C-alpha positions as semicolon CSV with decimal commas, in nm:
position;residue;x (nm);y (nm);z (nm)
1;I;6,077;5,998;0,815
2;Y;5,802;5,899;0,606
3;Q;5,624;5,674;0,895
4;H;5,719;5,960;1,172
5;F;5,713;6,290;1,027
6;F;5,512;6,305;0,662
7;N;5,200;6,480;0,833
8;D;5,451;6,758;1,009
9;Y;5,619;6,912;0,686
10;D;5,542;6,940;0,323
11;W;5,909;6,945;0,188
12;F;6,197;6,687;0,308
13;M;6,569;6,761;0,248
14;K;6,850;6,531;0,298
15;A;7,210;6,683;0,335
16;D;7,594;6,555;0,457
17;D;7,692;6,672;0,745
18;D;7,920;6,876;0,566
19;T;7,669;7,083;0,367
20;Y;7,610;7,431;0,382
21;I;7,284;7,514;0,366
22;I;7,094;7,867;0,363
23;L;6,809;7,814;0,450
24;E;6,623;8,122;0,397
25;N;6,709;8,054;0,024
26;L;6,583;7,737;0,038
27;R;6,224;7,862;0,179
28;Y;6,249;8,147;-0,032
29;F;6,312;7,841;-0,365
30;L;6,061;7,613;-0,243
31;S;5,748;7,923;-0,175
32;E;5,606;7,927;-0,504
33;K;5,646;7,512;-0,553
34;N;5,366;7,281;-0,526
35;T;5,453;7,081;-0,284
36;S;5,180;6,788;-0,376
37;E;5,334;6,744;-0,741
38;P;5,599;6,437;-0,734
39;V;5,890;6,648;-0,811
40;Y;6,273;6,630;-0,658
41;F;6,544;6,931;-0,687
42;G;6,913;6,988;-0,592
43;H;7,193;6,959;-0,825
44;H;7,153;6,769;-1,169
45;F;7,423;6,490;-1,250
46;K;7,340;6,280;-1,594
47;P;7,498;5,910;-1,574
48;Y;7,333;5,580;-1,448
49;I;6,929;5,679;-1,490
50;K;6,745;5,813;-1,744
51;Q;6,606;6,150;-1,608
52;G;6,965;6,140;-1,423
53;Y;6,977;6,210;-1,042
54;H;7,055;6,499;-0,790
55;G;7,362;6,436;-0,617
56;G;7,353;6,346;-0,224
57;G;7,675;6,607;-0,157
58;A;7,449;6,922;-0,238
59;G;7,140;6,809;-0,113
60;Y;6,817;6,744;-0,282
61;V;6,486;6,819;-0,144
62;L;6,166;6,598;-0,183
63;S;5,800;6,754;-0,185
64;K;5,537;6,594;0,002
65;E;5,443;6,383;-0,297
66;A;5,774;6,276;-0,369
67;L;5,848;6,165;-0,020
68;R;5,436;5,993;0,003
69;R;5,539;5,762;-0,323
70;F;5,869;5,705;-0,197
71;G;5,752;5,561;0,121
72;E;5,459;5,371;-0,001
73;K;5,599;5,218;-0,330
74;G;5,983;5,247;-0,303
75;N;5,955;4,880;-0,235
76;N;6,029;4,748;-0,582
77;S;6,257;4,571;-0,756
78;D;6,456;4,888;-0,880
79;C;6,481;5,048;-0,496
80;R;6,742;4,899;-0,325
81;S;6,770;4,905;0,082
82;D;7,138;4,779;0,049
83;G;7,440;4,875;-0,108
84;G;7,508;5,115;-0,436
85;A;7,569;5,506;-0,413
86;E;7,300;5,650;-0,201
87;D;7,257;5,946;-0,431
88;V;7,216;5,688;-0,735
89;E;6,985;5,459;-0,587
90;M;6,752;5,707;-0,455
91;G;6,753;5,857;-0,791
92;R;6,682;5,520;-0,938
93;C;6,397;5,455;-0,686
94;L;6,241;5,799;-0,724
95;E;6,213;5,752;-1,122
96;S;6,056;5,405;-1,103
97;V;5,758;5,562;-0,871
98;G;5,739;5,869;-1,076
99;V;5,910;6,149;-0,915
100;R;6,062;6,372;-1,163
101;I;6,389;6,568;-1,138
102;V;6,273;6,935;-1,204
103;N;6,571;7,228;-1,260
104;S;6,638;7,374;-0,965
105;D;6,859;7,676;-1,142
106;D;6,733;8,044;-1,148
107;S;6,595;8,216;-1,400
108;L;6,915;8,356;-1,485
109;G;7,065;7,997;-1,559
110;R;7,342;7,977;-1,252
111;S;7,302;7,699;-0,993
112;R;7,144;7,687;-0,653
113;F;7,267;7,358;-0,525
114;H;7,682;7,299;-0,525
115;S;7,858;7,003;-0,492
116;F;8,174;7,161;-0,359
117;I;8,275;7,469;-0,186
118;P;8,272;7,833;-0,356
119;E;8,613;7,845;-0,436
120;S;8,586;7,527;-0,627
121;Y;8,342;7,712;-0,863
122;L;8,532;8,024;-0,878
123;K;8,850;7,874;-0,984
124;G;8,731;7,594;-1,163
125;T;8,910;7,310;-0,997
126;F;8,661;7,002;-1,050
127;P;8,778;6,659;-1,008
128;K;8,783;6,472;-1,329
129;W;8,455;6,327;-1,269
130;Y;8,277;6,586;-1,242
131;Y;8,266;6,745;-1,588
132;H;8,098;6,427;-1,695
133;Y;7,890;6,412;-1,454
134;D;7,691;6,780;-1,418
135;V;7,460;6,822;-1,630
136;N;7,556;7,179;-1,721
137;G;7,878;7,068;-1,838
138;A;8,044;7,169;-1,466
139;K;8,070;7,575;-1,520
140;Q;8,289;7,749;-1,351
141;G;8,298;8,090;-1,249
142;R;8,103;8,374;-1,050
143;G;7,852;8,370;-1,330
144;N;7,765;8,000;-1,204
145;I;7,661;8,072;-0,833
146;S;7,297;8,200;-0,788
147;D;7,230;8,509;-0,587
148;Y;7,054;8,313;-0,361
149;V;7,264;8,019;-0,357
150;I;7,076;7,735;-0,102
151;S;7,387;7,487;-0,079
152;F;7,752;7,440;-0,073
153;H;7,931;7,076;0,001
154;S;8,245;6,937;0,102
155;V;8,274;7,210;0,352
156;N;8,521;7,148;0,671
157;P;8,413;7,336;1,015
158;E;8,651;7,627;0,976
159;K;8,436;7,691;0,619
160;M;8,120;7,640;0,781
161;R;8,239;7,927;1,051
162;Q;8,340;8,161;0,729
163;L;8,031;8,094;0,535
164;E;7,821;8,152;0,838
165;F;8,007;8,487;0,869
166;Y;8,045;8,628;0,552
167;V;7,662;8,553;0,477
168;Y;7,507;8,648;0,827
169;H;7,749;8,914;0,969
170;L;7,889;9,126;0,637
171;R;7,715;9,400;0,499
172;P;7,853;9,682;0,294
173;Y;7,748;10,007;0,409
174;G;7,593;10,242;0,112
175;I;7,499;9,935;-0,089
176;N;7,164;9,826;-0,150
177;N;7,148;9,542;-0,409
178;G;6,777;9,505;-0,325
179;Q;6,582;9,140;-0,380
180;Q;6,604;8,999;-0,710
181;D;6,303;8,789;-0,798
182;L;6,500;8,478;-0,914
183;N;6,254;8,255;-0,920
184;T;6,042;8,449;-1,230
185;N;6,035;8,258;-1,527
186;I;6,216;7,949;-1,443
187;T;6,121;7,670;-1,709
188;E;6,095;7,355;-1,530
189;R;6,280;7,124;-1,722
190;S;6,215;6,774;-1,690
191;R;6,518;6,572;-1,798
């Protein structure tokens, strides 16, 4: 990607084939971010690395400067090219080349990138490991899902079709929620 596409884009996202992405919300989130800062966004996990890392399942987004540093300096001893968990190893490598994790929550503290399907958050049905990994303490309920959610992970093909229908085809008549500026007053916390 660095060798072939670096000059074509400002942001670079890694996502799994079972990650559902709402691109409009991703574009909105990134619209006021500076692509020349060495940062990356995603769902913040805390173990293994000083600043933590962004879980690969929910997807993560690298700024142009983050990708430049990874592409040019990512051959050091902290950057493995074989083995290990992809997201942990990527986090370790990015930290070693000076790329910062930045808070991706909205201004109300609700998560935009999610490691599981919506039902897991609504019902609080998380695997045990998740309670120890999530930097925000594995919050559950509607109050943890941003109105401008970017991703859900572990989405099977049928659930993908359902989410597509709910997001892009349902419109309640007479209800105008307007557009709330959830990018305002976000504190970019380095962890």
